[in-house]
Short mmCIF file of C-alpha atoms in Angstrom, two decimals:
data_model
loop_
_atom_site.label_atom_id
_atom_site.label_comp_id
_atom_site.label_asym_id
_atom_site.label_seq_id
_atom_site.Cartn_x
_atom_site.Cartn_y
_atom_site.Cartn_z
CA UNK A 1 -0.11 -2.48 -5.34
CA UNK A 2 2.43 -0.11 -6.07
CA UNK A 3 3.10 3.55 -6.26
CA UNK A 4 5.10 6.40 -7.97
CA UNK A 5 7.46 9.06 -6.97
CA UNK A 6 7.52 12.83 -6.73
CA UNK A 7 4.88 15.45 -6.25
CA UNK A 8 3.36 16.66 -9.40
CA UNK A 9 1.40 19.83 -9.90
CA UNK A 10 -2.45 19.51 -10.52
CA UNK A 11 -3.50 20.21 -14.22
CA UNK A 12 -4.77 23.75 -14.57
CA UNK A 13 -7.99 22.86 -16.32
CA UNK A 14 -11.23 22.10 -15.04
CA UNK A 15 -10.36 18.50 -14.65
CA UNK A 16 -7.41 18.59 -12.15
CA UNK A 17 -5.98 15.16 -12.32
CA UNK A 18 -3.25 13.90 -9.87
CA UNK A 19 -1.77 10.38 -10.89
CA UNK A 20 -0.22 8.41 -8.02
CA UNK A 21 1.15 5.01 -8.56
CA UNK A 22 0.49 2.76 -5.44
CA UNK A 23 1.84 -0.40 -4.58
CA UNK A 24 0.07 -1.37 -1.53
CA UNK A 25 -3.37 -2.06 -0.19
CA UNK A 26 -5.12 1.01 1.16
CA UNK A 27 -7.04 -1.20 3.44
CA UNK A 28 -3.80 -2.16 5.16
CA UNK A 29 -1.82 0.35 7.36
CA UNK A 30 -3.99 3.35 6.78
CA UNK A 31 -1.57 5.52 8.74
CA UNK A 32 1.15 4.72 6.34
CA UNK A 33 -0.20 5.54 2.99
CA UNK A 34 2.57 5.99 0.22
CA UNK A 35 1.91 7.10 -3.09
CA UNK A 36 4.24 8.38 -5.92
CA UNK A 37 3.87 10.74 -8.53
CA UNK A 38 5.38 11.29 -11.68
CA UNK A 39 4.92 13.87 -14.23
CA UNK A 40 3.67 12.28 -17.21
CA UNK A 41 0.93 12.96 -19.94
CA UNK A 42 -0.95 9.62 -20.91
CA UNK A 43 0.55 6.33 -21.00
CA UNK A 44 2.93 7.06 -23.62
CA UNK A 45 5.13 8.45 -20.81
CA UNK A 46 5.40 5.52 -18.24
CA UNK A 47 5.31 6.48 -14.61
CA UNK A 48 8.32 5.28 -12.73
CA UNK A 49 8.45 2.62 -9.95
CA UNK A 50 5.35 1.18 -8.49
CA UNK A 51 5.15 4.25 -6.33
CA UNK A 52 4.85 6.71 -8.72
CA UNK A 53 2.18 9.25 -9.83
CA UNK A 54 1.88 12.08 -12.13
CA UNK A 55 -0.13 14.97 -12.76
CA UNK A 56 -1.96 14.44 -16.06
CA UNK A 57 -3.01 16.97 -18.48
CA UNK A 58 -6.64 16.98 -18.36
CA UNK A 59 -8.72 15.44 -20.99
CA UNK A 60 -12.40 14.82 -20.79
CA UNK A 61 -12.14 11.48 -19.35
CA UNK A 62 -11.79 10.44 -15.57
CA UNK A 63 -9.18 8.45 -14.22
CA UNK A 64 -10.16 5.84 -11.74
CA UNK A 65 -8.25 3.15 -10.10
CA UNK A 66 -7.28 1.38 -6.98
CA UNK A 67 -4.12 0.01 -5.77
CA UNK A 68 -1.66 -1.75 -8.16
CA UNK A 69 -1.89 -5.19 -9.34
CA UNK A 70 0.26 -6.71 -11.90
CA UNK A 71 -0.90 -7.28 -15.42
CA UNK A 72 0.84 -8.10 -18.64
CA UNK A 73 0.73 -5.99 -21.78
CA UNK A 74 2.57 -2.78 -22.65
CA UNK A 75 4.07 -1.81 -26.10
CA UNK A 76 5.16 1.59 -25.60
CA UNK A 77 8.61 2.56 -24.80
CA UNK A 78 9.61 4.18 -21.75
CA UNK A 79 9.65 7.98 -21.71
CA UNK A 80 13.07 9.78 -21.54
CA UNK A 81 13.70 10.47 -18.05
CA UNK A 82 11.65 8.57 -15.54
CA UNK A 83 12.41 8.90 -12.05
CA UNK A 84 10.67 7.62 -8.99
CA UNK A 85 8.01 10.01 -7.64
CA UNK A 86 7.57 11.19 -4.14
CA UNK A 87 4.46 11.55 -2.15
CA UNK A 88 1.72 13.70 -3.58
CA UNK A 89 0.86 17.21 -2.79
CA UNK A 90 -2.65 17.68 -1.19
CA UNK A 91 -5.55 17.35 -3.46
CA UNK A 92 -8.09 20.08 -3.95
CA UNK A 93 -10.18 20.79 -0.86
CA UNK A 94 -13.59 18.84 -1.13
CA UNK A 95 -16.56 20.81 -1.39
CA UNK A 96 -18.53 20.40 1.93
CA UNK A 97 -22.33 20.92 1.32
CA UNK A 98 -24.91 21.23 -1.22
CA UNK A 99 -25.75 18.57 -3.66
CA UNK A 100 -23.82 18.55 -6.85
CA UNK A 101 -25.57 20.19 -10.02
CA UNK A 102 -26.54 17.58 -12.68
CA UNK A 103 -23.93 19.28 -14.95
CA UNK A 104 -21.15 18.76 -12.42
CA UNK A 105 -22.31 15.20 -11.89
CA UNK A 106 -22.07 14.52 -15.70
CA UNK A 107 -18.68 16.04 -15.87
CA UNK A 108 -17.35 13.81 -13.05
CA UNK A 109 -19.04 10.81 -14.41
CA UNK A 110 -17.56 11.42 -17.85
CA UNK A 111 -14.20 11.89 -16.47
CA UNK A 112 -14.13 8.66 -14.59
CA UNK A 113 -15.63 6.66 -17.41
CA UNK A 114 -13.42 7.99 -19.94
CA UNK A 115 -10.15 7.75 -17.87
CA UNK A 116 -10.92 3.95 -17.21
CA UNK A 117 -11.51 3.41 -20.96
CA UNK A 118 -8.23 5.04 -21.83
CA UNK A 119 -5.99 3.90 -19.12
CA UNK A 120 -7.13 0.56 -17.76
CA UNK A 121 -4.46 -1.94 -17.80
CA UNK A 122 -6.66 -4.51 -19.42
CA UNK A 123 -7.72 -3.62 -23.02
CA UNK A 124 -10.76 -6.09 -22.68
CA UNK A 125 -11.63 -4.95 -19.23
CA UNK A 126 -11.39 -8.67 -18.24
CA UNK A 127 -14.70 -9.40 -19.67
CA UNK A 128 -16.60 -6.34 -18.48
CA UNK A 129 -18.83 -4.49 -20.99
CA UNK A 130 -17.59 -1.01 -20.08
CA UNK A 131 -19.35 0.74 -22.86
CA UNK A 132 -22.56 -0.80 -21.75
CA UNK A 133 -22.05 0.25 -18.31
CA UNK A 134 -21.70 3.99 -19.50
CA UNK A 135 -25.29 3.82 -20.77
CA UNK A 136 -26.45 2.19 -17.45
CA UNK A 137 -24.85 4.49 -15.04
CA UNK A 138 -25.39 7.70 -17.34
CA UNK A 139 -28.88 7.10 -16.89
CA UNK A 140 -28.69 6.59 -13.11
CA UNK A 141 -27.02 9.92 -12.56
CA UNK A 142 -29.74 11.74 -14.36
CA UNK A 143 -32.26 10.88 -11.75
CA UNK A 144 -32.46 12.91 -8.60
CA UNK A 145 -29.47 12.11 -6.31
CA UNK A 146 -28.00 13.62 -3.25
CA UNK A 147 -24.37 14.26 -3.03
CA UNK A 148 -23.87 11.00 -1.06
CA UNK A 149 -26.05 8.99 -3.57
CA UNK A 150 -24.01 10.23 -6.40
CA UNK A 151 -20.71 9.12 -4.82
CA UNK A 152 -22.03 5.83 -3.99
CA UNK A 153 -23.17 5.29 -7.38
CA UNK A 154 -19.58 6.28 -8.74
CA UNK A 155 -18.23 3.68 -6.15
CA UNK A 156 -20.62 1.11 -7.67
CA UNK A 157 -19.31 1.99 -11.32
CA UNK A 158 -15.63 1.51 -10.71
CA UNK A 159 -16.25 -1.58 -8.49
CA UNK A 160 -17.83 -3.04 -11.70
CA UNK A 161 -14.33 -3.78 -12.86
CA UNK A 162 -13.81 -6.21 -10.11
CA UNK A 163 -10.12 -6.36 -10.08
CA UNK A 164 -9.76 -5.69 -6.23
CA UNK A 165 -7.60 -2.56 -6.92
CA UNK A 166 -9.32 -0.06 -8.70
CA UNK A 167 -11.85 2.32 -6.79
CA UNK A 168 -13.47 5.52 -6.51
CA UNK A 169 -12.96 7.59 -3.29
CA UNK A 170 -15.27 10.46 -2.53
CA UNK A 171 -13.71 13.96 -1.50
CA UNK A 172 -13.81 13.59 2.13
CA UNK A 173 -12.20 10.03 2.07
CA UNK A 174 -9.67 11.43 -0.51
CA UNK A 175 -8.60 14.13 1.79
CA UNK A 176 -8.19 11.70 4.58
CA UNK A 177 -5.98 9.49 2.39
CA UNK A 178 -3.82 12.64 1.71
CA UNK A 179 -3.44 13.36 5.46
CA UNK A 180 -2.06 9.92 5.91
CA UNK A 181 0.60 9.73 3.15
CA UNK A 182 3.27 11.32 5.16
CA UNK A 183 3.32 8.42 7.67
CA UNK A 184 3.48 11.18 10.35
CA UNK A 185 -0.24 11.81 10.92
CA UNK A 186 -1.57 13.11 14.26
CA UNK A 187 -4.90 11.51 15.29
CA UNK A 188 -6.95 10.96 18.44
CA UNK A 189 -6.91 7.34 19.73
CA UNK A 190 -5.03 4.77 21.83
CA UNK A 191 -1.90 4.66 19.67
CA UNK A 192 -1.93 1.37 17.70
CA UNK A 193 -2.23 -0.01 14.23
CA UNK A 194 -4.14 -3.19 14.07
CA UNK A 195 -5.01 -5.93 11.60
CA UNK A 196 -8.44 -7.50 12.20
CA UNK A 197 -8.67 -11.14 12.69
CA UNK A 198 -11.57 -13.42 13.16
CA UNK A 199 -10.96 -13.55 16.98
CA UNK A 200 -9.91 -9.89 17.52
CA UNK A 201 -7.22 -7.29 16.41
CA UNK A 202 -3.69 -8.12 15.89
CA UNK A 203 -1.59 -5.21 17.01
CA UNK A 204 1.11 -4.54 14.29
CA UNK A 205 2.41 -1.23 15.63
CA UNK A 206 2.20 0.60 18.98
CA UNK A 207 3.26 4.36 18.71
CA UNK A 208 5.79 5.53 21.24
CA UNK A 209 4.38 7.58 24.15
CA UNK A 210 0.87 6.86 23.18
CA UNK A 211 -1.80 5.63 25.70
CA UNK A 212 -1.26 2.04 24.48
CA UNK A 213 2.58 2.04 24.98
CA UNK A 214 2.03 3.55 28.63
CA UNK A 215 -0.41 0.68 29.18
CA UNK A 216 2.13 -1.95 28.18
CA UNK A 217 0.71 -3.01 24.80
CA UNK A 218 3.22 -4.49 22.43
CA UNK A 219 3.13 -5.65 18.82
CA UNK A 220 1.95 -9.32 18.55
CA UNK A 221 -0.55 -8.57 21.41
CA UNK A 222 -4.22 -9.24 20.31
CA UNK A 223 -7.32 -7.28 21.50
CA UNK A 224 -10.20 -9.67 22.01
CA UNK A 225 -12.86 -7.39 23.27
CA UNK A 226 -13.61 -3.45 23.50
CA UNK A 227 -15.57 -2.50 26.69
CA UNK A 228 -16.62 -6.12 27.26
CA UNK A 229 -17.91 -6.90 23.95
CA UNK A 230 -16.01 -8.81 21.14
CA UNK A 231 -13.68 -6.64 18.89
CA UNK A 232 -15.10 -6.10 15.33
CA UNK A 233 -13.51 -4.83 12.40
CA UNK A 234 -15.54 -1.58 12.56
CA UNK A 235 -13.47 -0.83 15.63
CA UNK A 236 -10.54 -0.18 13.55
CA UNK A 237 -7.51 1.38 15.27
CA UNK A 238 -9.75 2.45 18.26
CA UNK A 239 -9.81 6.05 17.48
CA UNK A 240 -12.38 8.26 19.37
CA UNK A 241 -12.96 11.44 21.23
CA UNK A 242 -10.01 12.86 22.94
CA UNK A 243 -10.36 12.15 26.81
CA UNK A 244 -12.64 9.20 26.22
CA UNK A 245 -11.76 5.88 28.05
CA UNK A 246 -11.98 2.46 26.66
CA UNK A 247 -11.43 -0.93 28.35
CA UNK A 248 -9.64 -3.45 26.11
CA UNK A 249 -9.30 -7.19 26.84
CA UNK A 250 -5.91 -8.23 25.51
CA UNK A 251 -3.94 -11.40 25.18
CA UNK A 252 -0.29 -12.00 24.56
CA UNK A 253 1.00 -15.06 22.96
CA UNK A 254 1.74 -17.54 25.97
CA UNK A 255 0.01 -15.35 28.55
CA UNK A 256 -3.44 -15.02 29.98
CA UNK A 257 -6.26 -12.53 29.04
CA UNK A 258 -6.04 -9.14 30.76
CA UNK A 259 -7.89 -5.94 30.94
CA UNK A 260 -6.33 -2.40 30.41
CA UNK A 261 -8.07 0.72 30.46
CA UNK A 262 -6.59 3.63 28.31
CA UNK A 263 -7.68 7.07 27.75
CA UNK A 264 -7.61 8.41 24.12
CA UNK A 265 -5.30 11.32 23.43
CA UNK A 266 -3.71 12.91 20.34
CA UNK A 267 -1.13 10.71 18.92
CA UNK A 268 1.72 11.26 16.47
CA UNK A 269 1.52 8.07 14.19
CA UNK A 270 4.94 7.89 12.80
CA UNK A 271 5.41 4.30 11.57
CA UNK A 272 8.97 2.88 11.97
CA UNK A 273 10.67 -0.34 11.18
CA UNK A 274 11.64 -2.49 14.18
CA UNK A 275 15.22 -3.91 14.02
CA UNK A 276 17.59 -5.98 16.25
CA UNK A 277 20.76 -7.97 16.29
CA UNK A 278 20.46 -11.62 17.08
CA UNK A 279 23.03 -13.67 18.67
CA UNK A 280 25.27 -15.17 15.81
CA UNK A 281 25.54 -11.55 14.39
CA UNK A 282 22.29 -11.73 12.21
CA UNK A 283 20.39 -8.51 11.69
CA UNK A 284 16.61 -8.49 11.71
CA UNK A 285 14.44 -5.63 10.34
CA UNK A 286 10.67 -5.84 10.37
CA UNK A 287 9.18 -3.54 7.85
CA UNK A 288 5.50 -3.08 8.44
CA UNK A 289 4.65 -0.98 5.49
CA UNK A 290 6.05 0.88 2.39
CA UNK A 291 3.57 3.48 2.79
CA UNK A 292 5.36 5.78 4.94
CA UNK A 293 7.34 7.99 2.55
CA UNK A 294 10.38 7.92 4.91
CA UNK A 295 10.61 3.95 5.44
CA UNK A 296 13.40 3.80 2.93
CA UNK A 297 15.50 6.23 4.87
CA UNK A 298 14.65 4.47 8.10
CA UNK A 299 15.53 1.06 6.85
CA UNK A 300 18.76 2.59 5.59
CA UNK A 301 19.22 3.95 9.11
CA UNK A 302 18.58 0.63 10.67
CA UNK A 303 21.06 -1.19 8.48
CA UNK A 304 23.66 1.44 9.45
CA UNK A 305 23.21 0.97 13.04
CA UNK A 306 23.46 -2.97 12.59
CA UNK A 307 26.45 -2.85 10.55
CA UNK A 308 28.10 -0.36 12.96
CA UNK A 309 27.87 -2.78 15.72
CA UNK A 310 30.07 -5.30 13.79
CA UNK A 311 30.16 -7.45 10.66
CA UNK A 312 26.92 -9.27 10.02
CA UNK A 313 26.63 -13.05 9.05
CA UNK A 314 23.31 -12.54 7.62
CA UNK A 315 20.24 -10.25 7.49
CA UNK A 316 16.48 -11.07 7.80
CA UNK A 317 13.95 -8.76 6.08
CA UNK A 318 10.48 -9.42 7.61
CA UNK A 319 7.65 -8.24 5.33
CA UNK A 320 4.89 -10.36 6.65
CA UNK A 321 1.59 -8.48 6.64
CA UNK A 322 3.10 -5.64 4.66
CA UNK A 323 0.53 -4.39 2.06
CA UNK A 324 2.95 -2.46 -0.08
CA UNK A 325 3.21 1.23 -0.74
CA UNK A 326 5.47 3.68 -2.36
CA UNK A 327 7.62 2.55 -5.46
CA UNK A 328 10.17 5.10 -4.12
CA UNK A 329 10.55 3.24 -0.98
CA UNK A 330 10.77 -0.01 -2.88
CA UNK A 331 13.67 1.35 -4.76
CA UNK A 332 15.32 2.56 -1.65
CA UNK A 333 15.17 -0.67 0.20
CA UNK A 334 16.18 -2.83 -2.85
CA UNK A 335 19.21 -0.57 -3.43
CA UNK A 336 20.98 -2.12 -0.36
CA UNK A 337 20.88 -5.55 -1.89
CA UNK A 338 20.68 -5.27 -5.60
CA UNK A 339 21.73 -3.17 -8.70
CA UNK A 340 20.86 -2.45 -12.21
CA UNK A 341 17.63 -3.54 -14.04
CA UNK A 342 15.82 -5.99 -11.81
CA UNK A 343 12.36 -6.14 -13.82
CA UNK A 344 10.04 -4.25 -15.99
CA UNK A 345 7.02 -2.25 -15.44
CA UNK A 346 4.38 -2.24 -18.33
CA UNK A 347 1.14 -0.67 -19.18
CA UNK A 348 -1.23 -0.50 -21.96
CA UNK A 349 0.92 2.02 -24.04
CA UNK A 350 4.41 1.72 -22.51
CA UNK A 351 7.14 -0.38 -21.13
CA UNK A 352 9.90 0.77 -18.57
CA UNK A 353 12.58 -1.05 -16.49
CA UNK A 354 13.10 -1.04 -12.99
CA UNK A 355 16.54 -0.08 -12.50
CA UNK A 356 18.12 0.25 -8.99
CA UNK A 357 20.94 2.72 -8.24
CA UNK A 358 23.44 2.46 -5.49
CA UNK A 359 22.09 3.27 -1.94
CA UNK A 360 22.90 6.18 0.40
CA UNK A 361 23.67 3.73 3.13
CA UNK A 362 25.24 0.33 3.68
CA UNK A 363 25.95 -1.89 0.51
CA UNK A 364 24.73 -5.31 1.82
CA UNK A 365 25.31 -7.27 -1.46
CA UNK A 366 26.91 -10.64 -0.65
CA UNK A 367 25.44 -10.92 2.79
CA UNK A 368 23.41 -14.04 3.06
CA UNK A 369 19.77 -12.80 3.09
CA UNK A 370 16.39 -14.36 4.17
CA UNK A 371 12.78 -12.69 3.63
CA UNK A 372 9.94 -13.60 5.55
CA UNK A 373 6.47 -13.51 3.81
CA UNK A 374 2.91 -14.46 4.32
CA UNK A 375 -0.45 -14.43 2.55
CA UNK A 376 -0.90 -10.65 3.66
CA UNK A 377 2.39 -9.69 1.91
CA UNK A 378 1.02 -7.77 -1.02
CA UNK A 379 2.00 -5.34 -3.72
CA UNK A 380 5.25 -3.71 -3.63
CA UNK A 381 6.20 -5.73 -0.64
CA UNK A 382 5.91 -9.02 -2.78
CA UNK A 383 7.76 -7.34 -5.54
CA UNK A 384 10.55 -6.68 -3.08
CA UNK A 385 10.62 -10.29 -1.91
CA UNK A 386 10.39 -11.52 -5.66
CA UNK A 387 13.09 -9.56 -6.81
CA UNK A 388 15.53 -10.28 -3.81
CA UNK A 389 14.57 -14.01 -4.31
CA UNK A 390 15.59 -13.82 -7.87
CA UNK A 391 18.27 -11.32 -8.09
CA UNK A 392 20.06 -11.26 -4.50
CA UNK A 393 19.82 -15.20 -3.92
CA UNK A 394 17.60 -14.41 -0.98
CA UNK A 395 15.96 -17.38 0.61
CA UNK A 396 12.19 -16.84 1.18
CA UNK A 397 10.46 -18.42 4.01
CA UNK A 398 6.90 -18.60 4.99
CA UNK A 399 3.73 -18.96 2.86
CA UNK A 400 2.79 -17.65 -0.68
CA UNK A 401 2.25 -13.89 -0.89
CA UNK A 402 -1.06 -12.36 -2.06
CA UNK A 403 -0.48 -12.11 -5.83
CA UNK A 404 -1.53 -8.61 -5.73
CA UNK A 405 0.84 -6.56 -7.64
CA UNK A 406 -0.58 -4.28 -10.12
CA UNK A 407 0.44 -0.47 -9.93
CA UNK A 408 -2.39 1.91 -9.49
CA UNK A 409 -2.59 5.56 -10.20
CA UNK A 410 -4.52 8.12 -8.43
CA UNK A 411 -6.52 10.49 -10.48
CA UNK A 412 -7.83 13.58 -8.57
CA UNK A 413 -10.94 14.93 -10.09
CA UNK A 414 -12.41 18.41 -10.16
CA UNK A 415 -14.38 18.01 -7.14
CA UNK A 416 -11.55 16.62 -4.82
CA UNK A 417 -12.65 13.04 -5.34
CA UNK A 418 -10.17 10.43 -6.52
CA UNK A 419 -9.98 7.64 -8.80
CA UNK A 420 -7.48 4.84 -8.25
CA UNK A 421 -7.00 2.95 -11.40
CA UNK A 422 -4.84 -0.22 -12.01
CA UNK A 423 -2.86 0.86 -14.99
CA UNK A 424 0.46 -1.07 -14.85
CA UNK A 425 1.95 -4.52 -14.11
CA UNK A 426 5.28 -5.84 -13.41
CA UNK A 427 7.49 -8.77 -14.51
CA UNK A 428 10.68 -10.01 -13.08
CA UNK A 429 13.77 -10.38 -15.21
CA UNK A 430 12.84 -13.96 -16.08
CA UNK A 431 9.52 -12.83 -17.35
CA UNK A 432 7.60 -14.13 -14.23
CA UNK A 433 4.30 -11.94 -13.47
CA UNK A 434 3.57 -12.15 -10.00
CA UNK A 435 0.01 -10.97 -10.39
CA UNK A 436 -2.48 -13.60 -9.23
CA UNK A 437 0.28 -15.98 -8.31
CA UNK A 438 2.47 -14.31 -5.67
CA UNK A 439 5.97 -15.25 -4.38
CA UNK A 440 6.71 -18.82 -3.81
CA UNK A 441 8.67 -19.48 -0.54
CA UNK A 442 11.84 -21.54 -0.87
CA UNK A 443 11.05 -22.81 2.41
CA UNK A 444 7.18 -23.21 2.82
CA UNK A 445 6.23 -22.85 6.25
CA UNK A 446 2.44 -22.19 6.41
CA UNK A 447 1.64 -21.24 10.14
CA UNK A 448 -0.12 -18.43 11.86
CA UNK A 449 2.95 -16.51 13.07
CA UNK A 450 0.70 -13.90 14.60
CA UNK A 451 -0.16 -16.35 17.48
CA UNK A 452 3.51 -16.68 18.61
CA UNK A 453 5.84 -14.38 20.54
CA UNK A 454 9.07 -13.35 18.73
CA UNK A 455 11.04 -15.95 20.67
CA UNK A 456 8.73 -18.99 19.49
CA UNK A 457 7.92 -17.68 16.06
CA UNK A 458 8.48 -20.97 13.77
CA UNK A 459 9.16 -18.83 10.63
CA UNK A 460 11.60 -16.40 12.28
CA UNK A 461 13.34 -19.43 14.12
CA UNK A 462 13.72 -21.05 10.62
CA UNK A 463 15.23 -18.00 9.21
CA UNK A 464 17.77 -17.93 11.92
CA UNK A 465 18.57 -21.46 11.41
CA UNK A 466 19.10 -21.08 7.75
CA UNK A 467 21.66 -18.24 8.57
CA UNK A 468 23.32 -20.56 11.08
CA UNK A 469 22.02 -18.55 14.20
CA UNK A 470 18.99 -20.57 15.25
CA UNK A 471 18.19 -23.88 16.70
CA UNK A 472 19.90 -26.73 14.81
#
């Protein structure tokens, strides 16, 4: 999904709404959430970039929605001065205890239902009888419900849209999302970001000076077991109580299983890109997420370092397993490789162009470019790949991307809960809509790259070959 730009003030009415446009899958790198905000009042004023969000003037309807996924159909014109938004300001502090009075439940329910009714990307709700669901769920919330039961009911209501993007987030979870948006969260754990796989946890990020880093763990390692039992998705990033120890069974591509014992501690989780210069003057940058709000600056810094070391004959951007993030970050990365209008965002009530301005860092236009993608490349990350393929002549290597490119907006409700709603889609300049289709590689190479070391990674080796720096 995609996101918006700068922070917007919460509306000053009982229904405080904050709209964020997201282009990433929240279930991806949780520590690197990125959301954009753009001040706007209804769809008439389209938000910027996939990573925008806006504070909405309250109306009696709620605004639900998950992460972005593209969809066709806007007719409104773009509002006068749209600019990419920046990360959102903290939502209202959720109320900790006591069940919600029936009047409060009714107001929250009405906000959510009406927001979806007015703002959802698909006018036909993709076959869902949204009006009928209002009757069904209104009756349910009239019954005796605890706070937890009410929020579970709201989660079910939004899930009825079945679009894999829109979702309702209870107050506590919304607050946790907020903490994560900076990409500089502090948490207690072993210091890794993992991607659950059928046979363990694939390590995507190891934070510097963390217990995992001191134990010698590296990206591409796979955690097979935790304290002697198989790793399960519920283990997540292995957070826990400070000072507690955990035994991890780890395997590195090409190596044998080994056990390491790490002691959890407070870790500063600042996600950064990995970059290096390959023989043959080819620069390589792995961008794990677009959720960290300073990722655009970091990529610019990486390119600056690579260029400072000498002329580049080519650049490889690796966005495999990148689930998207902020629209502002998308624009920042694109700015090094393209200029001008590169596509169009559209919602139910508007259309707005995606226009790329000159970058603060190196101008890489004209430098041969290869982009690596896989089936987990989603949201703004696949928009990035699609735009570079069409506008910058980049060769795309790997397997088709996820086809999950709608932009979602975040609506923060009166109780601190949040509705993520799919409200916007994206088309390339040639009219191609990537939603449900994804980016098609120029060089299909469908292999599980996570099982290879960097030296033996078939997709990376192919990218190097295409740039004249790999095996012939």
